[in-house]
Short mmCIF file of C-alpha atoms and ligand atoms in Angstrom, two decimals:
data_model
loop_
_atom_site.label_atom_id
_atom_site.label_comp_id
_atom_site.label_asym_id
_atom_site.label_seq_id
_atom_site.Cartn_x
_atom_site.Cartn_y
_atom_site.Cartn_z
CA MET R 214 32.37 -4.09 -12.69
CA SER R 215 30.90 -4.71 -16.16
CA HIS R 216 27.26 -5.34 -17.03
CA ASN R 217 28.01 -9.05 -17.17
CA GLU R 218 29.58 -8.98 -13.72
CA LEU R 219 26.44 -7.18 -12.43
CA LYS R 220 24.23 -9.84 -14.01
CA THR R 221 26.33 -12.59 -12.42
CA LYS R 222 26.02 -10.94 -9.01
CA ILE R 223 22.25 -10.75 -9.52
CA ILE R 224 22.02 -14.40 -10.53
CA ASN R 225 24.10 -15.41 -7.51
CA LYS R 226 22.04 -13.15 -5.20
CA GLU R 227 25.18 -11.22 -4.28
CA ALA R 228 23.86 -7.96 -5.70
CA ARG R 229 22.98 -5.44 -3.00
CA ILE R 230 19.48 -4.04 -3.56
CA ALA R 231 17.75 -0.81 -2.53
CA ILE R 232 14.08 0.10 -2.76
CA ILE R 233 13.12 3.79 -2.71
CA GLY R 234 9.54 4.26 -1.49
CA LEU R 235 8.26 1.80 1.12
CA GLY R 236 4.54 1.96 0.39
CA TYR R 237 2.12 -0.76 -0.70
CA VAL R 238 4.38 -1.50 -3.70
CA GLY R 239 7.91 -0.92 -2.39
CA LEU R 240 7.61 -2.63 0.97
CA PRO R 241 6.40 -6.03 -0.31
CA VAL R 242 9.04 -5.93 -3.07
CA ALA R 243 11.78 -5.22 -0.51
CA CYS R 244 10.56 -8.08 1.68
CA GLU R 245 10.39 -10.50 -1.23
CA PHE R 246 13.95 -9.79 -2.40
CA ALA R 247 15.17 -10.09 1.19
CA ARG R 248 13.29 -13.37 1.55
CA ALA R 249 14.96 -14.58 -1.65
CA GLY R 250 18.32 -14.01 0.08
CA PHE R 251 19.40 -10.55 -1.12
CA ASP R 252 20.74 -7.82 1.17
CA VAL R 253 18.10 -5.07 0.93
CA ILE R 254 17.95 -1.47 2.14
CA GLY R 255 14.70 0.48 1.93
CA VAL R 256 14.49 4.28 1.78
CA ASP R 257 11.47 6.33 2.76
CA ILE R 258 11.00 9.98 3.69
CA GLN R 259 8.61 9.10 6.52
CA VAL R 260 10.72 8.78 9.68
CA GLU R 261 7.97 7.00 11.62
CA ARG R 262 7.50 4.45 8.84
CA VAL R 263 11.26 3.75 8.78
CA LYS R 264 11.23 3.30 12.56
CA GLN R 265 8.27 0.89 12.43
CA ILE R 266 9.89 -1.19 9.69
CA ASN R 267 13.19 -1.47 11.58
CA GLN R 268 11.18 -2.75 14.53
CA GLY R 269 9.70 -5.38 12.21
CA ILE R 270 6.29 -3.71 12.35
CA ASN R 271 4.21 -3.59 9.14
CA PRO R 272 3.06 0.01 8.46
CA ILE R 273 0.75 -0.93 5.57
CA GLU R 274 -2.93 -0.60 6.50
CA GLY R 275 -5.57 -3.18 5.62
CA GLU R 276 -5.39 -6.96 5.50
CA GLU R 277 -2.27 -8.08 3.62
CA PRO R 278 -1.89 -11.86 4.12
CA GLY R 279 1.68 -12.83 5.05
CA LEU R 280 3.23 -9.37 4.85
CA ALA R 281 3.54 -8.61 8.56
CA GLU R 282 5.14 -12.01 9.27
CA LEU R 283 7.52 -11.75 6.30
CA LEU R 284 8.61 -8.23 7.24
CA ASP R 285 9.32 -9.28 10.84
CA GLU R 286 11.31 -12.28 9.58
CA VAL R 287 13.55 -10.50 7.07
CA VAL R 288 14.24 -7.62 9.48
CA SER R 289 15.07 -10.00 12.34
CA ILE R 290 17.57 -11.96 10.22
CA GLY R 291 19.18 -8.71 9.10
CA LYS R 292 18.34 -9.07 5.39
CA PHE R 293 16.23 -5.90 5.26
CA ARG R 294 16.59 -2.55 6.97
CA ALA R 295 15.10 0.87 6.32
CA THR R 296 16.62 4.35 6.35
CA THR R 297 15.81 7.94 5.46
CA ASN R 298 19.40 8.58 4.37
CA TYR R 299 20.33 8.19 0.71
CA ASN R 300 24.01 7.99 1.69
CA ASP R 301 23.25 4.48 2.94
CA LEU R 302 22.71 3.49 -0.70
CA GLN R 303 26.25 4.16 -1.91
CA ASP R 304 27.11 0.45 -2.08
CA ARG R 305 23.94 -0.63 -3.87
CA ASP R 306 24.13 -2.53 -7.18
CA VAL R 307 20.38 -2.39 -7.96
CA VAL R 308 17.97 0.39 -7.01
CA LEU R 309 14.20 0.09 -7.49
CA ILE R 310 12.06 3.26 -7.29
CA ALA R 311 8.43 2.78 -6.23
CA VAL R 312 7.23 6.26 -5.25
CA GLU R 313 3.78 7.74 -5.87
CA THR R 314 2.96 9.31 -9.25
CA PRO R 315 -0.45 10.96 -8.71
CA VAL R 316 -2.26 13.31 -11.08
CA ASP R 317 -3.52 16.73 -9.93
CA GLU R 318 -6.94 18.37 -10.33
CA ASN R 319 -6.02 19.20 -13.92
CA ASN R 320 -5.20 15.53 -14.55
CA THR R 321 -1.53 16.39 -14.93
CA PRO R 322 1.00 13.95 -13.47
CA ARG R 323 2.74 15.19 -10.31
CA TYR R 324 6.26 13.75 -10.55
CA GLU R 325 7.71 15.60 -7.56
CA SER R 326 8.36 12.41 -5.59
CA LEU R 327 9.92 10.70 -8.61
CA ARG R 328 12.11 13.70 -9.43
CA SER R 329 13.24 14.01 -5.84
CA ALA R 330 14.12 10.31 -5.59
CA LEU R 331 16.04 10.41 -8.86
CA SER R 332 18.07 13.51 -8.03
CA SER R 333 18.89 12.23 -4.53
CA LEU R 334 19.93 8.88 -5.96
CA GLY R 335 21.99 10.50 -8.73
CA LYS R 336 24.15 12.25 -6.19
CA ILE R 337 25.34 9.00 -4.57
CA ILE R 338 24.91 6.32 -7.24
CA LYS R 339 27.96 4.15 -7.86
CA GLN R 340 29.38 2.85 -11.15
CA ASP R 341 27.44 0.08 -12.94
CA THR R 342 24.24 0.43 -10.90
CA LEU R 343 20.97 -0.84 -12.37
CA VAL R 344 18.09 1.61 -11.71
CA ILE R 345 14.51 0.38 -12.21
CA ILE R 346 11.34 2.53 -12.04
CA GLU R 347 8.40 0.51 -10.68
CA SER R 348 6.03 3.46 -10.39
CA THR R 349 3.30 3.86 -13.00
CA ILE R 350 4.44 6.60 -15.42
CA ALA R 351 3.16 8.21 -18.62
CA PRO R 352 4.57 6.87 -21.89
CA GLY R 353 7.78 8.78 -22.67
CA THR R 354 8.63 9.53 -19.03
CA MET R 355 11.70 7.26 -18.97
CA ASN R 356 13.27 9.12 -21.89
CA ASP R 357 12.00 12.62 -21.15
CA ILE R 358 12.29 12.81 -17.36
CA VAL R 359 13.95 9.82 -15.68
CA LEU R 360 17.05 9.58 -17.87
CA PRO R 361 17.90 13.33 -17.95
CA ILE R 362 17.54 13.73 -14.17
CA LEU R 363 19.64 10.66 -13.41
CA SER R 364 22.33 11.59 -15.94
CA ASP R 365 22.52 15.23 -14.86
CA SER R 366 22.55 14.53 -11.11
CA SER R 367 25.15 11.75 -11.39
CA GLY R 368 27.26 13.08 -14.25
CA MET R 369 27.16 9.51 -15.55
CA THR R 370 26.40 8.11 -18.99
CA LEU R 371 23.61 5.64 -19.64
CA ASN R 372 24.69 2.10 -20.59
CA HIS R 373 28.28 3.04 -19.81
CA ASP R 374 28.14 4.03 -16.15
CA PHE R 375 24.63 2.94 -15.18
CA TYR R 376 21.75 0.88 -16.59
CA LEU R 377 18.08 1.84 -16.60
CA GLY R 378 14.70 0.12 -16.87
CA ASN R 379 10.98 0.31 -16.06
CA CYS R 380 9.08 -2.59 -14.52
CA PRO R 381 5.55 -1.46 -13.52
CA GLU R 382 3.87 -3.22 -10.62
CA ARG R 383 0.59 -5.16 -10.86
CA VAL R 384 -0.24 -5.51 -7.20
CA MET R 385 -3.71 -4.97 -5.76
CA PRO R 386 -4.54 -3.99 -2.19
CA GLY R 387 -5.30 -7.04 -0.11
CA LYS R 388 -3.29 -9.35 -2.36
CA LEU R 389 0.13 -7.65 -2.46
CA LEU R 390 2.43 -10.64 -1.86
CA ASN R 391 0.28 -13.06 -3.87
CA ASN R 392 0.11 -10.68 -6.84
CA LEU R 393 3.84 -9.92 -6.67
CA ARG R 394 4.70 -13.61 -6.84
CA ASN R 395 2.08 -14.82 -9.30
CA ILE R 396 1.22 -12.08 -11.80
CA SER R 397 3.33 -11.66 -14.93
CA ARG R 398 5.45 -8.53 -15.28
CA VAL R 399 6.46 -6.44 -18.26
CA VAL R 400 10.20 -5.76 -18.00
CA GLY R 401 11.26 -2.65 -19.90
CA GLY R 402 15.00 -2.07 -20.46
CA MET R 403 16.77 0.84 -22.11
CA THR R 404 18.65 -1.90 -23.95
CA PRO R 405 17.73 -5.55 -24.60
CA GLU R 406 20.72 -6.55 -22.45
CA THR R 407 19.39 -4.49 -19.54
CA ALA R 408 15.95 -6.07 -19.98
CA GLU R 409 17.53 -9.52 -19.76
CA THR R 410 19.43 -8.56 -16.61
CA MET R 411 16.14 -7.33 -15.12
CA VAL R 412 14.51 -10.67 -16.01
CA ALA R 413 17.31 -12.40 -14.10
CA LEU R 414 16.62 -10.15 -11.11
CA TYR R 415 12.83 -10.52 -11.01
CA SER R 416 12.98 -14.27 -11.65
CA HIS R 417 14.12 -14.59 -8.02
CA VAL R 418 10.72 -13.32 -6.78
CA VAL R 419 8.20 -13.64 -9.65
CA LYS R 420 6.93 -17.09 -10.61
CA ALA R 421 4.92 -15.85 -13.62
CA ASP R 422 5.96 -14.64 -17.09
CA LEU R 423 8.60 -11.94 -17.26
CA ASP R 424 8.28 -10.25 -20.65
CA PRO R 425 11.37 -8.25 -21.77
CA VAL R 426 10.47 -5.18 -23.87
CA GLU R 427 11.61 -1.62 -24.55
CA CYS R 428 10.78 0.98 -21.87
CA VAL R 429 8.05 2.72 -23.85
CA THR R 430 6.22 -0.61 -24.19
CA ALA R 431 6.36 -1.12 -20.41
CA GLU R 432 5.04 2.43 -19.86
CA LEU R 433 2.22 1.79 -22.37
CA VAL R 434 1.20 -1.66 -21.11
CA LYS R 435 0.70 -0.50 -17.53
CA THR R 436 -1.31 2.63 -18.35
CA VAL R 437 -3.27 0.89 -21.13
CA GLU R 438 -4.32 -2.10 -18.99
CA ASN R 439 -5.94 0.20 -16.43
CA THR R 440 -7.38 2.52 -19.07
CA TYR R 441 -8.93 -0.55 -20.69
CA ARG R 442 -10.69 -1.28 -17.38
CA ASP R 443 -11.87 2.33 -17.00
CA VAL R 444 -13.35 2.39 -20.52
CA GLN R 445 -15.02 -0.98 -19.97
CA ILE R 446 -16.58 0.23 -16.71
CA ALA R 447 -17.76 3.43 -18.42
CA PHE R 448 -19.41 1.35 -21.14
CA ALA R 449 -21.26 -0.68 -18.48
CA ASN R 450 -22.32 2.54 -16.75
CA GLU R 451 -23.67 4.04 -19.98
CA VAL R 452 -25.63 0.84 -20.68
CA ALA R 453 -27.06 1.14 -17.16
CA LEU R 454 -28.29 4.66 -17.95
CA ILE R 455 -29.86 3.35 -21.17
CA CYS R 456 -31.61 0.56 -19.25
CA GLU R 457 -33.02 3.03 -16.74
CA ALA R 458 -34.35 5.17 -19.57
CA VAL R 459 -36.00 2.38 -21.58
CA GLY R 460 -37.21 0.15 -18.73
CA GLY R 461 -34.54 -2.53 -18.87
CA ASP R 462 -32.48 -4.28 -16.15
CA VAL R 463 -28.77 -3.83 -16.81
CA TRP R 464 -27.83 -6.84 -14.69
CA LYS R 465 -30.02 -9.13 -16.79
CA VAL R 466 -28.76 -7.46 -19.98
CA ARG R 467 -25.14 -7.85 -18.86
CA ASP R 468 -25.54 -11.52 -17.95
CA LEU R 469 -27.04 -12.29 -21.35
CA VAL R 470 -24.59 -10.12 -23.29
CA ASN R 471 -21.70 -11.93 -21.57
CA LYS R 472 -23.07 -15.26 -22.77
CA THR R 473 -22.01 -14.15 -26.23
CA PRO R 474 -18.44 -15.28 -26.97
CA PHE R 475 -15.74 -12.62 -26.52
CA ARG R 476 -17.96 -10.30 -24.50
CA GLN R 477 -16.93 -9.23 -21.01
CA MET R 478 -19.23 -6.38 -20.00
CA HIS R 479 -18.03 -5.01 -16.67
CA LEU R 480 -20.15 -4.03 -13.66
CA PRO R 481 -22.04 -0.72 -13.68
CA GLY R 482 -22.01 1.09 -10.37
CA ALA R 483 -21.92 4.22 -8.25
CA GLY R 484 -18.53 5.33 -9.57
CA VAL R 485 -14.86 4.44 -10.02
CA GLY R 486 -12.43 5.10 -7.16
CA GLY R 487 -9.01 3.97 -6.05
CA HIS R 488 -5.44 4.98 -6.77
CA CYS R 489 -5.06 3.30 -10.18
CA ILE R 490 -8.10 3.31 -12.44
CA PRO R 491 -9.07 7.00 -12.15
CA LYS R 492 -5.43 8.08 -12.56
CA ASP R 493 -3.81 5.85 -15.18
CA PRO R 494 -5.95 6.97 -18.14
CA TRP R 495 -4.69 10.50 -17.52
CA LEU R 496 -1.09 9.28 -17.40
CA LEU R 497 -1.66 7.54 -20.75
CA ALA R 498 -3.26 10.70 -22.17
CA TYR R 499 -0.40 12.84 -20.86
CA GLY R 500 2.03 10.71 -22.81
CA VAL R 501 0.54 11.94 -26.09
CA ASN R 502 -0.58 15.44 -25.19
CA SER R 503 2.36 17.00 -27.00
CA LYS R 504 1.64 14.95 -30.08
CA ASP R 505 -1.09 15.50 -32.68
CA VAL R 506 -3.35 12.78 -31.36
CA GLU R 507 -6.85 13.86 -30.25
CA LEU R 508 -8.13 11.50 -27.54
CA ARG R 509 -11.94 11.36 -27.42
CA LEU R 510 -12.89 7.93 -26.01
CA ILE R 511 -10.55 7.90 -22.98
CA PRO R 512 -11.53 11.34 -21.58
CA ALA R 513 -15.19 10.58 -22.32
CA ALA R 514 -14.98 7.33 -20.33
CA ARG R 515 -13.47 9.22 -17.41
CA ALA R 516 -16.33 11.74 -17.60
CA VAL R 517 -18.95 8.97 -17.57
CA ASN R 518 -17.40 7.28 -14.53
CA ASP R 519 -16.91 10.57 -12.68
CA SER R 520 -20.58 11.39 -13.27
CA MET R 521 -21.94 8.27 -11.57
CA PRO R 522 -22.01 9.62 -7.97
CA TYR R 523 -24.06 12.54 -9.36
CA HIS R 524 -26.39 10.08 -11.04
CA ILE R 525 -26.91 8.42 -7.66
CA GLU R 526 -27.76 11.88 -6.34
CA GLN R 527 -30.33 12.28 -9.13
CA LEU R 528 -31.94 8.95 -8.26
CA LEU R 529 -32.10 10.09 -4.62
CA GLU R 530 -33.63 13.46 -5.54
CA ASP R 531 -36.30 11.78 -7.70
CA ALA R 532 -37.17 9.27 -4.98
CA LEU R 533 -37.42 11.93 -2.26
CA ALA R 534 -39.67 14.01 -4.54
CA THR R 535 -42.24 11.18 -4.62
CA ARG R 536 -42.63 11.83 -0.87
CA ASN R 537 -42.56 15.61 -1.37
CA LYS R 538 -39.12 15.76 0.20
CA GLU R 539 -35.96 17.46 -0.97
CA ILE R 540 -32.31 16.66 -0.40
CA GLY R 541 -31.49 19.90 1.40
CA LYS R 542 -33.98 19.12 4.17
CA SER R 543 -33.35 15.38 4.41
CA ARG R 544 -31.29 13.08 6.60
CA ILE R 545 -29.51 10.48 4.49
CA LEU R 546 -27.64 7.34 5.53
CA VAL R 547 -24.79 6.61 3.08
CA MET R 548 -23.65 2.98 3.18
CA GLY R 549 -19.97 2.52 2.30
CA TYR R 550 -17.15 5.06 2.28
CA ALA R 551 -14.29 2.91 0.95
CA TYR R 552 -13.69 2.94 -2.82
CA LEU R 553 -13.94 -0.85 -3.05
CA GLU R 554 -15.98 -3.61 -1.44
CA ASP R 555 -14.54 -5.23 1.70
CA SER R 556 -11.69 -2.69 1.82
CA ASP R 557 -10.78 0.21 4.13
CA ASP R 558 -9.08 2.13 1.31
CA THR R 559 -10.85 5.45 0.72
CA ARG R 560 -8.63 6.96 -1.99
CA ASN R 561 -10.71 8.78 -4.63
CA SER R 562 -13.87 7.21 -3.17
CA PRO R 563 -17.09 7.93 -5.14
CA SER R 564 -18.81 8.16 -1.74
CA GLU R 565 -16.64 11.19 -0.94
CA THR R 566 -17.90 12.93 -4.08
CA LEU R 567 -21.53 12.15 -3.30
CA ILE R 568 -21.34 13.06 0.39
CA SER R 569 -19.62 16.39 -0.11
CA HIS R 570 -22.17 17.45 -2.74
CA LEU R 571 -25.16 16.34 -0.66
CA ARG R 572 -23.76 18.36 2.25
CA GLU R 573 -23.33 21.36 -0.04
CA LEU R 574 -27.06 21.06 -0.79
CA GLY R 575 -27.78 21.13 2.93
CA ALA R 576 -28.47 17.45 3.58
CA ASN R 577 -27.74 15.89 6.96
CA ILE R 578 -25.47 12.94 6.14
CA ILE R 579 -24.69 9.90 8.25
CA VAL R 580 -22.04 7.49 6.97
CA HIS R 581 -21.67 3.79 7.68
CA ASP R 582 -18.70 1.62 6.70
CA PRO R 583 -17.81 -1.63 8.53
CA PHE R 584 -14.16 -1.32 7.49
CA ILE R 585 -13.60 2.24 8.66
CA VAL R 586 -13.58 2.68 12.44
CA GLU R 587 -15.11 6.16 12.50
CA TYR R 588 -18.08 4.95 10.42
CA GLN R 589 -18.81 1.68 12.16
CA GLY R 590 -22.11 1.24 14.04
CA ASP R 591 -25.50 -0.45 14.15
CA ILE R 592 -27.03 0.06 10.73
CA TYR R 593 -30.65 -0.11 11.93
CA GLN R 594 -29.98 2.48 14.64
CA MET R 595 -28.15 4.71 12.19
CA ALA R 596 -31.09 4.40 9.76
CA HIS R 597 -33.53 5.55 12.43
CA GLY R 598 -35.17 8.81 11.39
CA CYS R 599 -33.41 8.93 8.01
CA ASP R 600 -35.32 9.89 4.90
CA ALA R 601 -33.36 7.53 2.67
CA ILE R 602 -30.52 5.01 2.63
CA VAL R 603 -27.95 5.04 -0.21
CA PHE R 604 -25.77 1.99 -0.93
CA MET R 605 -22.44 3.07 -2.50
CA VAL R 606 -20.19 0.04 -1.82
CA ARG R 607 -20.92 -3.67 -2.05
CA HIS R 608 -19.46 -4.64 1.35
CA LYS R 609 -20.33 -8.24 2.22
CA ASP R 610 -21.99 -7.00 5.45
CA TYR R 611 -24.68 -5.35 3.31
CA LEU R 612 -25.71 -8.45 1.39
CA ASP R 613 -28.11 -9.92 3.94
CA LEU R 614 -29.73 -6.98 5.72
CA ASP R 615 -33.23 -7.27 7.19
CA LEU R 616 -34.97 -4.89 4.78
CA VAL R 617 -38.22 -4.83 6.71
CA ALA R 618 -36.40 -3.82 9.90
CA LEU R 619 -34.58 -1.23 7.83
CA ALA R 620 -37.86 0.11 6.44
CA ASN R 621 -39.25 0.36 9.93
CA SER R 622 -36.21 2.37 11.05
CA LEU R 623 -36.30 4.79 8.14
CA ARG R 624 -38.54 7.85 8.29
CA SER R 625 -39.41 7.15 4.65
CA PRO R 626 -38.62 3.74 3.07
CA ILE R 627 -36.42 5.04 0.25
CA ILE R 628 -33.52 2.84 -0.89
CA ILE R 629 -31.00 4.01 -3.49
CA ASP R 630 -28.83 1.10 -4.62
CA GLY R 631 -25.62 2.01 -6.47
CA ARG R 632 -24.14 -1.50 -6.54
CA ARG R 633 -27.17 -3.79 -7.10
CA ILE R 634 -27.07 -5.05 -3.52
CA ILE R 635 -30.84 -5.28 -3.09
CA ASP R 636 -32.88 -7.96 -4.83
CA SER R 637 -35.91 -5.92 -5.86
CA THR R 638 -38.13 -9.01 -5.82
CA SER R 639 -37.47 -9.33 -2.06
CA LEU R 640 -39.36 -6.09 -1.58
CA GLU R 641 -42.59 -7.46 -3.04
CA GLY R 642 -45.51 -6.33 -0.94
CA TYR R 643 -43.57 -3.73 0.98
CA ASP R 644 -44.08 0.01 0.56
CA PHE R 645 -40.48 0.67 -0.51
CA ILE R 646 -39.32 3.27 -3.00
CA LEU R 647 -36.37 1.59 -4.68
CA ARG R 648 -34.04 3.24 -7.21
CA GLN R 649 -31.22 1.10 -8.58
CA ILE R 650 -28.43 1.83 -11.01
CA GLY R 651 -29.53 0.33 -14.33
CA LEU R 652 -33.00 -0.78 -13.30
CA GLY R 653 -35.55 0.94 -15.48
CA THR R 654 -38.57 -0.68 -13.91
CA ASN R 655 -38.09 1.37 -10.73
CA ARG R 656 -40.79 0.91 -8.13
CA ILE R 657 -42.70 4.04 -7.20
N1 SAJ E 961 -15.52 -0.88 -10.50
C1 SAJ E 961 -16.75 -0.79 -11.17
N2 SAJ E 961 -17.08 -1.76 -12.07
C2 SAJ E 961 -16.25 -2.81 -12.33
C3 SAJ E 961 -15.02 -2.90 -11.64
C4 SAJ E 961 -14.67 -1.92 -10.74
O1 SAJ E 961 -17.51 0.15 -10.97
O2 SAJ E 961 -16.60 -3.68 -13.13
C5 SAJ E 961 -15.13 0.19 -9.59
C6 SAJ E 961 -14.87 -0.29 -8.16
O3 SAJ E 961 -16.03 -0.21 -7.38
C7 SAJ E 961 -13.80 0.71 -7.68
C8 SAJ E 961 -13.02 1.06 -8.95
O4 SAJ E 961 -13.88 0.70 -10.05
O5 SAJ E 961 -14.39 1.88 -7.19
C9 SAJ E 961 -11.69 0.32 -9.09
O6 SAJ E 961 -11.95 -1.04 -8.85
P1 SAJ E 961 -10.85 -2.18 -9.27
O7 SAJ E 961 -11.53 -3.49 -9.10
O8 SAJ E 961 -10.26 -1.86 -10.57
O9 SAJ E 961 -9.76 -2.12 -8.10
P2 SAJ E 961 -8.40 -1.31 -8.04
O10 SAJ E 961 -8.60 0.14 -8.17
O11 SAJ E 961 -7.69 -1.80 -6.82
O12 SAJ E 961 -7.61 -1.77 -9.34
C10 SAJ E 961 -6.51 -2.63 -9.23
C11 SAJ E 961 -5.71 -2.48 -10.49
N3 SAJ E 961 -4.46 -3.17 -10.30
C12 SAJ E 961 -3.31 -2.52 -10.56
O13 SAJ E 961 -3.27 -1.41 -11.01
C13 SAJ E 961 -2.07 -3.28 -10.29
C14 SAJ E 961 -6.44 -3.07 -11.68
O14 SAJ E 961 -5.53 -3.14 -12.79
C15 SAJ E 961 -6.94 -4.45 -11.39
O15 SAJ E 961 -7.68 -4.91 -12.50
C16 SAJ E 961 -7.84 -4.42 -10.15
O16 SAJ E 961 -7.00 -3.96 -9.06
C17 SAJ E 961 -8.35 -5.81 -9.83
O17 SAJ E 961 -8.73 -6.50 -10.82
O18 SAJ E 961 -8.45 -6.13 -8.64
#
């Protein structure tokens, strides 16, 4: 089969597709291609996950509108099935790889899952297969890691025996199917012809722009778009620290700054969590670490954002000191454990950083989070006898609390607000000690 014959099969939905990695990226993609009419096989190393999927049960946690129903539908009509066995992929024409690409404590990418998927695939790949990496990878990874592994393990030659591309995902937890269908995608091909074939493939499931580019551009766009966000958040956080120091209110400053054309100051807060924003700047940096480019802004932004949970701790320590209390002998209620408002996702949560350090100092910590079963409970009861309450996540449940009842529950009415949940004017007349990120006129 030639490249043109492959493209024709893709256009006619006759191409047989495989997705390696059935997580929050791979599973929705598999379901969408199956829904479009393709025959799809999914591969995952987790036996239980494969079993659940083949029973039509959605293994992805959290609210994902439409996913459970779509999965059940495409499995029941036989368009999608899952396996742990790579040998089941020997008849596949297109293989997408959507495995995790985390960074370790030294901010170095851990490509073990990607390497393993590529070498397993290489052993069974057939002639004229199109392989597409959907995982987020450092610039240069396609050339330096993906291509060599695939070539060596298959004994095949790029653009002669197989075709290769990189199409990073732009899906967000809670909006997986909607994002997949409606957000534009950068489509990186090792050749322009491959990029065009990939556009033909994705046009069956994506209703937004599909932008064909070289692979390095696709690698850069994905890591840069999240690094942009991290730097913007760090800027907002540093402005918040300035406002605290000079008696300003960062929220008022931000609103007025953003009235200026072409300004989009982000939200300062208690820290930056999740599986994308804290990681992708390091993937971008890794892409140039062998070159003579000294990155100063991007690592500095990461340092600012990583410092915010410790700044919350400083606000807490200062507030306790006004009542002659210290962290090590206090009982603290931490509100919010997830990394994001109205989510149960706790990956890289700033709350985790704060809580573990407070415990190291000897504090007695109680955690509340309405989205995490082990931390659910009556807030006013949980506040009873606590020396302070610390808001780390802007869950909607926290936006209309009875602050007087809260004050009466607390042993000392100290509120630390890391996400500007409390309207300080609502505390007029009450004996609260309020410390807020970015509010310089803190009440004593
Ligand atoms: N955060 C701030 N200030 C802000 C925005 C976010 O402190 O102005 C914090 C959040 O509290 C959270 C972290 O940053 O702890 C990340 O928040 P996020 O809104 O960026 O959510 P994520 O991590 O789910 O990011 C994803 C990314 N999507 C993909 O990688 C495909 C990101 O590119 C999106 O911009 C983001 O979703 C989104 O906009 O929802």
